[in-house]
XYZ file of C-alpha atoms in Angstrom:
508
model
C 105.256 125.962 23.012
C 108.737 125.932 22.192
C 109.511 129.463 24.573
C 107.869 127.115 27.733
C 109.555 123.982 26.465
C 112.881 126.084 26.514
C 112.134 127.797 29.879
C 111.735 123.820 31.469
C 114.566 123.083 30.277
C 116.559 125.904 31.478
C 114.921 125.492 35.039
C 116.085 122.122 34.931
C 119.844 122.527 34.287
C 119.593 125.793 36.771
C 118.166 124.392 39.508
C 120.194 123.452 42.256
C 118.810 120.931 45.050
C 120.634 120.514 48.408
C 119.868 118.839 51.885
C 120.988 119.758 55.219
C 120.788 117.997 58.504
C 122.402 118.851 61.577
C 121.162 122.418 62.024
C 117.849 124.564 61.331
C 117.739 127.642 59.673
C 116.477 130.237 62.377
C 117.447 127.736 65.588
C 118.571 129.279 68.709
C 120.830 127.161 70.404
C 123.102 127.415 73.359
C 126.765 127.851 73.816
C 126.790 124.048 74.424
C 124.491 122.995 72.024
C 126.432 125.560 68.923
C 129.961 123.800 70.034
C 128.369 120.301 69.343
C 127.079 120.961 65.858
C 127.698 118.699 63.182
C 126.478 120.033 59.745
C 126.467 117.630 56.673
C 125.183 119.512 52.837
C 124.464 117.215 50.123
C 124.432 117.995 46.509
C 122.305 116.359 44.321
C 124.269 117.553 41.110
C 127.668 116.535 42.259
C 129.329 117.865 38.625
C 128.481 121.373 40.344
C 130.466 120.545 43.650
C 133.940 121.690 42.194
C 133.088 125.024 42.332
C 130.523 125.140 45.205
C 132.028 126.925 48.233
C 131.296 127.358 52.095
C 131.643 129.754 54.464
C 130.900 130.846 58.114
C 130.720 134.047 59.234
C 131.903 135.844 56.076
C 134.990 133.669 56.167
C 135.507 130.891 53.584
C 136.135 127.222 55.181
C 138.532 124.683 54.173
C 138.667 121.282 54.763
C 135.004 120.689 54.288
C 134.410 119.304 51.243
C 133.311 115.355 50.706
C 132.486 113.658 47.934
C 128.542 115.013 47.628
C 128.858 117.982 50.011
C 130.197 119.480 52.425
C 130.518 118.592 56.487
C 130.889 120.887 59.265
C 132.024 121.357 62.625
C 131.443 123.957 64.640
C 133.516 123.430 67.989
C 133.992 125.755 71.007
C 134.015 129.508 71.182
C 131.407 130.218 69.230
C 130.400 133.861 71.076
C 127.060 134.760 71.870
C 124.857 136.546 68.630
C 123.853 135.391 64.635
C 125.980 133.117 62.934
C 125.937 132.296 59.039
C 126.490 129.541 57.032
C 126.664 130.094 53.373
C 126.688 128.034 50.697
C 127.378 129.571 47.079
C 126.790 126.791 44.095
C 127.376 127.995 40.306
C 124.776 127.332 37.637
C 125.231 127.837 34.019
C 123.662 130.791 32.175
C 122.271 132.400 35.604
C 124.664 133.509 38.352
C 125.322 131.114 41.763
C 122.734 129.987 43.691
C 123.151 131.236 47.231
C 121.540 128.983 50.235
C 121.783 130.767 54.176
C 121.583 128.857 56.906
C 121.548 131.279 59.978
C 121.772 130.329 63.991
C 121.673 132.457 67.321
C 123.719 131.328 70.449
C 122.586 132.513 73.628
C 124.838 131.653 76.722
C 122.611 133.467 78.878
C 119.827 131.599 80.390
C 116.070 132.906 81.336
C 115.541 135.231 84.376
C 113.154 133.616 86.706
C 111.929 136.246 89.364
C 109.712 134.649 92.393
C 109.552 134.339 95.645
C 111.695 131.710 97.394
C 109.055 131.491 100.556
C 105.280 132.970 100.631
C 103.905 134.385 103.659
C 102.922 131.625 105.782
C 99.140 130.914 105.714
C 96.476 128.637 107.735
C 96.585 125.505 105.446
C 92.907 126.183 104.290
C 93.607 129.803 103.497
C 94.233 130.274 99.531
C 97.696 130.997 98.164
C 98.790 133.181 95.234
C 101.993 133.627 93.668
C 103.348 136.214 91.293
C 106.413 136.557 89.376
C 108.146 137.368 86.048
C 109.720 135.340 83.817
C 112.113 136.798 80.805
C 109.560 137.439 77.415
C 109.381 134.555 75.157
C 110.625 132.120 78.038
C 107.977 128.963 78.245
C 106.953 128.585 81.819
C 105.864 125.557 83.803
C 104.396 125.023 87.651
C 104.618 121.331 89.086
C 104.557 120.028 85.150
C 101.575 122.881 83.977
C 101.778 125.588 81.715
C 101.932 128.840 82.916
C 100.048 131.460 81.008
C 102.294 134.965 80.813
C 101.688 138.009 80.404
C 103.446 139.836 77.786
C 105.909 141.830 80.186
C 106.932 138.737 81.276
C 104.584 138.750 84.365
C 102.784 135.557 85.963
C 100.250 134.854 88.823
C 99.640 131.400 90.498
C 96.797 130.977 92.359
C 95.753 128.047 94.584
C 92.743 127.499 96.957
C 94.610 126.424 99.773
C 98.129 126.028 100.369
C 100.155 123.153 97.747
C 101.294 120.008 99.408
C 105.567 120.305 99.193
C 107.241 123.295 97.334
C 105.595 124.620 93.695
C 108.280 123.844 91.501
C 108.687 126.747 88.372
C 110.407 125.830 85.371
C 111.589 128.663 82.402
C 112.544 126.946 79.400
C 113.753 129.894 76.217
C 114.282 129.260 73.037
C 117.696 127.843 72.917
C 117.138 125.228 75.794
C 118.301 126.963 78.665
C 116.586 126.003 81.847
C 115.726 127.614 85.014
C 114.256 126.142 88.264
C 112.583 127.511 91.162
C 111.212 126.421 94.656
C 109.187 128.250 95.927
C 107.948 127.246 99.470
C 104.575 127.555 101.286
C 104.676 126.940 104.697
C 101.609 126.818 106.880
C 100.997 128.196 110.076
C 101.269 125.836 112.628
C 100.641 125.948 116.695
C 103.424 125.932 119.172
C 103.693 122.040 120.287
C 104.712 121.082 123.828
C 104.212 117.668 124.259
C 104.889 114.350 125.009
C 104.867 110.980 123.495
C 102.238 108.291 124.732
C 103.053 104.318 123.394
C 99.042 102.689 123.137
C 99.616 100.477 126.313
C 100.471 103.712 127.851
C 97.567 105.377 127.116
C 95.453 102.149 128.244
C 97.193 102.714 131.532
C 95.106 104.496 134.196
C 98.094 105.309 136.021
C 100.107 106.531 132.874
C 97.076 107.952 131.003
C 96.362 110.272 134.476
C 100.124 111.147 134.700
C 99.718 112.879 131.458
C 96.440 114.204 131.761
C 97.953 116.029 135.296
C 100.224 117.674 132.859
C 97.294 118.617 130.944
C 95.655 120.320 133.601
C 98.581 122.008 134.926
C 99.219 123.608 131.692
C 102.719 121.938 131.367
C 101.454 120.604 128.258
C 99.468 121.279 124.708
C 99.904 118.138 122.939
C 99.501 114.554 122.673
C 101.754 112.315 120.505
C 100.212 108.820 120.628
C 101.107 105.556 118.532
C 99.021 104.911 115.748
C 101.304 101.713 114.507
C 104.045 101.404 116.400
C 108.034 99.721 116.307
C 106.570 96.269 116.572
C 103.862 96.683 113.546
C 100.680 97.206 115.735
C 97.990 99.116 115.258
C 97.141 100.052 118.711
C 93.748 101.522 117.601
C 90.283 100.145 115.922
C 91.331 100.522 112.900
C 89.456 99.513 109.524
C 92.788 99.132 107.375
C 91.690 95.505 105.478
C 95.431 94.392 104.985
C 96.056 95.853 108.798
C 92.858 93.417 109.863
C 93.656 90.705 107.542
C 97.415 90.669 108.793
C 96.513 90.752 112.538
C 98.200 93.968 112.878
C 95.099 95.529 114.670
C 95.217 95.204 118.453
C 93.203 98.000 119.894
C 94.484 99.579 123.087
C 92.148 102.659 122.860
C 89.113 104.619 120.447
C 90.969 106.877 119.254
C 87.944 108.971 117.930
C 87.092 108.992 121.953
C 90.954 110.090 122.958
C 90.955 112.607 120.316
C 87.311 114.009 121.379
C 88.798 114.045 125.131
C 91.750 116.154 124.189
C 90.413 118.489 121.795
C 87.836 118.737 124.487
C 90.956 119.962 126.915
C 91.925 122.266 124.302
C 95.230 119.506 123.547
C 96.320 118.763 120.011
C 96.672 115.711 119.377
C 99.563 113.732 117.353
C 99.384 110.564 115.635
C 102.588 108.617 115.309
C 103.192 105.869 112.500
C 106.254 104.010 112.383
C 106.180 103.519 108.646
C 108.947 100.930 107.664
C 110.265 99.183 110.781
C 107.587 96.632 110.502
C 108.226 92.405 111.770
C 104.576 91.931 111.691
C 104.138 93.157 107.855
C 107.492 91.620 107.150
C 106.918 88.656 108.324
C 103.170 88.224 106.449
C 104.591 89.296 103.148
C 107.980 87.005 103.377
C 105.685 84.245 104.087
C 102.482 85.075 101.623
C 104.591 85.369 98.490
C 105.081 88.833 98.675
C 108.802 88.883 99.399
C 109.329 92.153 97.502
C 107.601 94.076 100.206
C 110.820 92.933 101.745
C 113.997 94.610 102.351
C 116.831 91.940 101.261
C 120.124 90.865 101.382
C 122.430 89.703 98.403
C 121.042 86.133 97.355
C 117.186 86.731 98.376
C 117.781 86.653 101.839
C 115.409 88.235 104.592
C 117.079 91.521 106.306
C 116.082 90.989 109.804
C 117.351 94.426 111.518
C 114.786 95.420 114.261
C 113.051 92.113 113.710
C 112.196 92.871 109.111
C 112.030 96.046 107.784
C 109.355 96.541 104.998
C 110.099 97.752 101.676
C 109.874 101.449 101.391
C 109.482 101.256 97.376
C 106.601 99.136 96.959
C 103.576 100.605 96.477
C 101.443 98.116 98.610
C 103.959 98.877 101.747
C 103.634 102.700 100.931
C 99.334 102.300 100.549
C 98.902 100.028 103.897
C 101.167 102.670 105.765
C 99.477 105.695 104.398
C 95.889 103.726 104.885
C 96.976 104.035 108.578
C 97.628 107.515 108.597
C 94.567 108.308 106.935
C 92.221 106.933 108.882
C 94.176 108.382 111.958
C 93.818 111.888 110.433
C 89.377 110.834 109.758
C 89.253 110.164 113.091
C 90.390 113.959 114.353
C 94.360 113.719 114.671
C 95.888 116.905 114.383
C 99.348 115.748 112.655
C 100.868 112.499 111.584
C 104.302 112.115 112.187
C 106.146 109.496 110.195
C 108.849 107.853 112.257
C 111.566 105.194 110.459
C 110.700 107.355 107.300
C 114.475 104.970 106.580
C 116.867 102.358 106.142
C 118.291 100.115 108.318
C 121.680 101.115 109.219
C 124.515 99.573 108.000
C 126.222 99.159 104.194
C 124.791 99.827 101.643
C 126.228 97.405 99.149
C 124.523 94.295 101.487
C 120.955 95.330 100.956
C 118.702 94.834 98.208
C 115.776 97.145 97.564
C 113.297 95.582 95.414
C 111.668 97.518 92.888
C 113.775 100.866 93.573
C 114.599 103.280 91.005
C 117.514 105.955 92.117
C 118.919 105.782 95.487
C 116.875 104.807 99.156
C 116.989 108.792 99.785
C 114.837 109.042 96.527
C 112.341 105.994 97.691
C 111.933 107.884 100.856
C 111.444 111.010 99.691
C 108.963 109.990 96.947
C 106.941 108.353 99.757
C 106.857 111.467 102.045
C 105.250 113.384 98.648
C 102.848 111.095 97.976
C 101.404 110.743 101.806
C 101.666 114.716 102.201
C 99.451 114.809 99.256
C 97.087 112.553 100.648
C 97.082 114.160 104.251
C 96.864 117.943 103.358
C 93.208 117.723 101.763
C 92.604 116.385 105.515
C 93.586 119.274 106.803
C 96.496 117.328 109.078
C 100.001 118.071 108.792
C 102.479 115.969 108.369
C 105.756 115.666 110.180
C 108.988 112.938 109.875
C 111.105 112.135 112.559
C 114.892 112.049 111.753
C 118.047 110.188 112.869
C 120.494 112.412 114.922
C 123.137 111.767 112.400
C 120.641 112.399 109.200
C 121.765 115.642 109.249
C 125.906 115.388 109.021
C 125.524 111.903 107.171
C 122.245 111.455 105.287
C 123.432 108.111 103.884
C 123.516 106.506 106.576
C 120.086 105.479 106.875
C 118.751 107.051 104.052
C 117.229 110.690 104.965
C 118.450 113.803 102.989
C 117.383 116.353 105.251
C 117.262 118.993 102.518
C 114.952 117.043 100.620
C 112.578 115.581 102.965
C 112.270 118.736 104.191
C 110.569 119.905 101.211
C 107.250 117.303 101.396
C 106.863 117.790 105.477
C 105.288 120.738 107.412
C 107.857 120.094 110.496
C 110.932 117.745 110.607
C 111.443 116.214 114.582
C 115.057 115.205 114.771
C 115.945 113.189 117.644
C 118.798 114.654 119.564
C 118.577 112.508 122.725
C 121.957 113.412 124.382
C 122.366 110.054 125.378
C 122.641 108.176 121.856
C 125.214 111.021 120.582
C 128.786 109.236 120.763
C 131.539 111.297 121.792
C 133.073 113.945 120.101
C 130.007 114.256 117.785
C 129.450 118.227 116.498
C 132.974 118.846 119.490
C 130.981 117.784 122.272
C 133.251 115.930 124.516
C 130.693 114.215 126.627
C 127.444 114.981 125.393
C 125.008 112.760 127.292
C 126.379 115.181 130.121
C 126.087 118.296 128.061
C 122.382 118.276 127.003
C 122.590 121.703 126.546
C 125.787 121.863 123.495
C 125.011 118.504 121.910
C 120.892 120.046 121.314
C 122.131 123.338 120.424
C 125.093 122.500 117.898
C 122.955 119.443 116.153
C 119.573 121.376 115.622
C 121.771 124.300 114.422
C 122.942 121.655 111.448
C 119.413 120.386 110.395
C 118.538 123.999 110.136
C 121.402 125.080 107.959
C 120.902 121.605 105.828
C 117.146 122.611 105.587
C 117.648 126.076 104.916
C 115.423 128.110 102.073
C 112.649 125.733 103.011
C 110.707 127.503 105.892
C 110.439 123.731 107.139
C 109.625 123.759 110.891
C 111.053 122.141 113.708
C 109.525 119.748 116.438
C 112.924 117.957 117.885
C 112.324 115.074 119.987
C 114.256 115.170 123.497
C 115.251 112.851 126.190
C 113.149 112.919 129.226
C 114.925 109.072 130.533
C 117.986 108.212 131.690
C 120.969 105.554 130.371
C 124.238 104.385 131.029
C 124.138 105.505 134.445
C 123.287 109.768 133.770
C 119.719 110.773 135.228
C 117.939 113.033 132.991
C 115.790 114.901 135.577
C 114.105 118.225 135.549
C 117.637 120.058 134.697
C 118.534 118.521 131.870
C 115.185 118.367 129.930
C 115.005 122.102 131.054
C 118.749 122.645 129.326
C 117.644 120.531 126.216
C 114.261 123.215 125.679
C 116.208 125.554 126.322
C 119.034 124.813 123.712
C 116.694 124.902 121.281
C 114.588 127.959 122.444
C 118.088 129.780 121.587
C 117.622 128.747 117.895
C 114.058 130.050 117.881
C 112.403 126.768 117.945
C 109.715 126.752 120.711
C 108.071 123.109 120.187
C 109.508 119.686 121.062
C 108.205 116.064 121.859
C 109.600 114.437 124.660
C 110.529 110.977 124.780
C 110.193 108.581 127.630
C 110.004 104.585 126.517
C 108.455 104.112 130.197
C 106.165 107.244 129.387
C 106.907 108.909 132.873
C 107.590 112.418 132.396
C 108.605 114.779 135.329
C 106.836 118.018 134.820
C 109.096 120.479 137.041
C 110.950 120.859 134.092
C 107.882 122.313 131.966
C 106.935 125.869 132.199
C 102.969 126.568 132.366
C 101.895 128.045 129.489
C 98.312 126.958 129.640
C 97.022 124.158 126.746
């Protein structure tokens, strides 16, 4: 009894407790991170602390000691490798008691290998992905874990090609992060068409004018309003808010136009003007729902274009996207979003309820959500951009770069006529159709670049400010962006007259 009453007590006066925060023994950290640290050691028996001593690296440090421990800065430069802290306390009888602390820094983030853009497929064909990521590195696609091989090597599979880019992210062990796009466009026809309004289409006279086109083989696809500037729905459709609203004013079946065209061998594309919306706008300011709104400072209406709806409210974003799918159940080929934007003007004078980031994020969020509604559908989805969107995507709200990444064709609209002079050094460009096309499509594609996004541009087939656009100058605008490699186009005509001696036949 009295050898184990002597070895307690002997423990006791030997033992040496100490707490650290600030650092882990065994962390990997980077170079960021390491020059950040701030180490604090307490000692419980503070009549040992005299002779306790600290180093780093081998090398004693001064200037650490407080009155129960020791505190510790690490600061820039510490270089890549192990690093050390050592503490050495004295005890009596036995020799100092020796406590490591020991931390990697790693400058060099994970290596990420995989592809930027997969083959394009048929948007019901499956899609598979390999890659490597560095060993050890944890690995994440859209938010999911990633299971790796241990070389490093990974393989995504999907059943049919992802809605908007798969986004890869390698994480190691000190918190470096890597991030990957990687695209997967979808094959997608050659479009040559024009756009039809819903009275247009109800138009014998306008309906056959397009049909001729048909028939002649000028043309291989229909673009007809869905909802259009005004807020109406200019088919039968089922939407309750759209029928409880009085949106709904049907100007044609569009199950029986689609069935027609397809029957022609014509695609057929459905148009929704998403957020330029008076008849919405007006119901919500006046049912209580005035944060479906877009506002000015004090609560005030924004009346551009008659009310523009609020892009970041989920009951705008659901009643729009309603629309579009019951346009893509009743046989449309596409959808293609149009005022996917603000209302011009500054930015500081308009209030977006319920928005988190900037309007480019609203918009963009919007165009991820529909895309993932639409491609189970089977219909691709398109958004028409501003002219200017390109050079200055805060002017109405559409980062190019972005948007492309949640749309299977962007369709900019580089009517000659609405460029102002000057723009992309085009002197005159309602007069140059040609330049003005060629110079501004060039710009969306280099803003868009890395995406594999495709291109549908809308072009001016009317005439303003006293210069007739006739056969020569539609022919110079398809032709301008032929040059670029992009083969499809819309045409625009708010009287929907189109003049097809300016059309090649191609066949539908």
């Amino acid at each position: 009894m009295v050898g184990v009453f002597l070895l307690a007590g002997l423990w006791r006066i030997t033992r040496v407790h100490v707490a650290i925060s600030g650092v882990r023994d065994g962390v990997t950290l980077t170079t960021e991170r390491a020059a950040a640290l701030r180490v604090d050691i307490r000692l419980a028996q503070r009549d040992r602390l005299a002779g306790a001593s600290l180093s780093f690296d081998g090398q004693p440090v001064s200037g650490s000691r407080v009155a129960d421990g020791f505190h510790w800065t690490s600061g820039a430069g510490l270089v890549d490798g192990r690093h050390e802290l050592v503490l050495t306390v004295p005890r009596p009888v036995l020799g100092p008691s020796t406590f490591r602390w020991a931390f990697t820094v790693d400058a060099t983030p994970p290596t990420l290998e995989a592809p930027s853009v997969v083959t394009s497929k048929a948007m019901s064909d499956p899609v598979r992905i390999d890659g490597r990521v560095e060993p050890g590195a944890e690995l994440t696609a859209d938010g999911r874990a990633v299971p790796i091989g241990k070389d490093g090597s990974f393989s995504l599979r999907y059943d049919r090609a992802p809605a908007g880019s798969v986004q890869l992210r390698a994480e190691d062990a000190a918190g470096h992060v890597v991030q990957r796009d990687v695209f997967t466009p979808v094959t997608r026809p050659t479009v040559r068409g024009v756009h039809v309004s819903a009275l247009g289409w109800a138009s014998n006279d306008l309906r056959s004018q397009v049909l001729a086109l048909v028939t002649a083989g000028k043309i291989n696809t229909v673009e007809i309003d869905l909802k259009d500037e005004d807020g109406l729905v200019g088919f039968d459709a089922t939407v309750p808010l759209a029928r409880q609203i009085g949106s709904v004013r049907p100007e044609y079946d569009l199950k029986a136009v689609v069935d027609q065209l397809h029957h022609l061998g014509v695609r057929v594309i459905g148009r929704v003007v998403a957020f330029r919306d008076p008849l919405l706008a007006d119901w919500a300011w006046t049912s209580g729902h005035r944060d479906w709104v877009l506002q000015h400072p004090g609560g005030v209406k924004d009346e551009a274009y008659g009310g523009f709806t609020n892009f970041a409210n989920g009951g705008v974003e659901a009643y729009n996207t309603a629309i579009a799918v019951e346009g893509a159940k009743d046989g449309v080929d596409e959808i293609l979003w149009d005022y996917v934007r603000r209302p011009e003007g500054d930015l500081a004078q308009l209030v977006v309820p319920g928005l988190t980031g900037t309007p480019e994020d609203g918009l963009v969020s919007f165009l991820a959500q529909s895309q993932r509604q639409l491609r189970p559908l089977g219909v691709y989805q398109g958004a028409s951009v501003f002219g200017i969107a390109a050079g200055d995507p805060g002017a109405v709200g559409q980062d190019v770069a972005r948007i492309a990444r949640h749309v299977d064709y962007l369709s900019p609209m580089v009517y000659p006529s609405l460029w102002v002079a000057g723009e992309y050094r085009v002197p005159d460009p309602a007069r140059s159709p040609y330049d003005i096309v060629q110079r501004s499509l060039q710009d969306f594609q280099a803003k868009s670049a890395g995406t594999a996004v495709g291109f549908t541009p809308w072009l001016q087939a009317f005439s303003l400010d006293g210069v007739t656009y006739g056969p020569a100058q539609v022919r110079a605008q398809i032709d301008a962006a032929a040059s670029l490699g992009i083969d499809s186009f819309l045409l625009w005509s708010p009287l929907v007259r189109y003049n097809g001696a300016a059309l090649d036949s191609h066949g539908p």
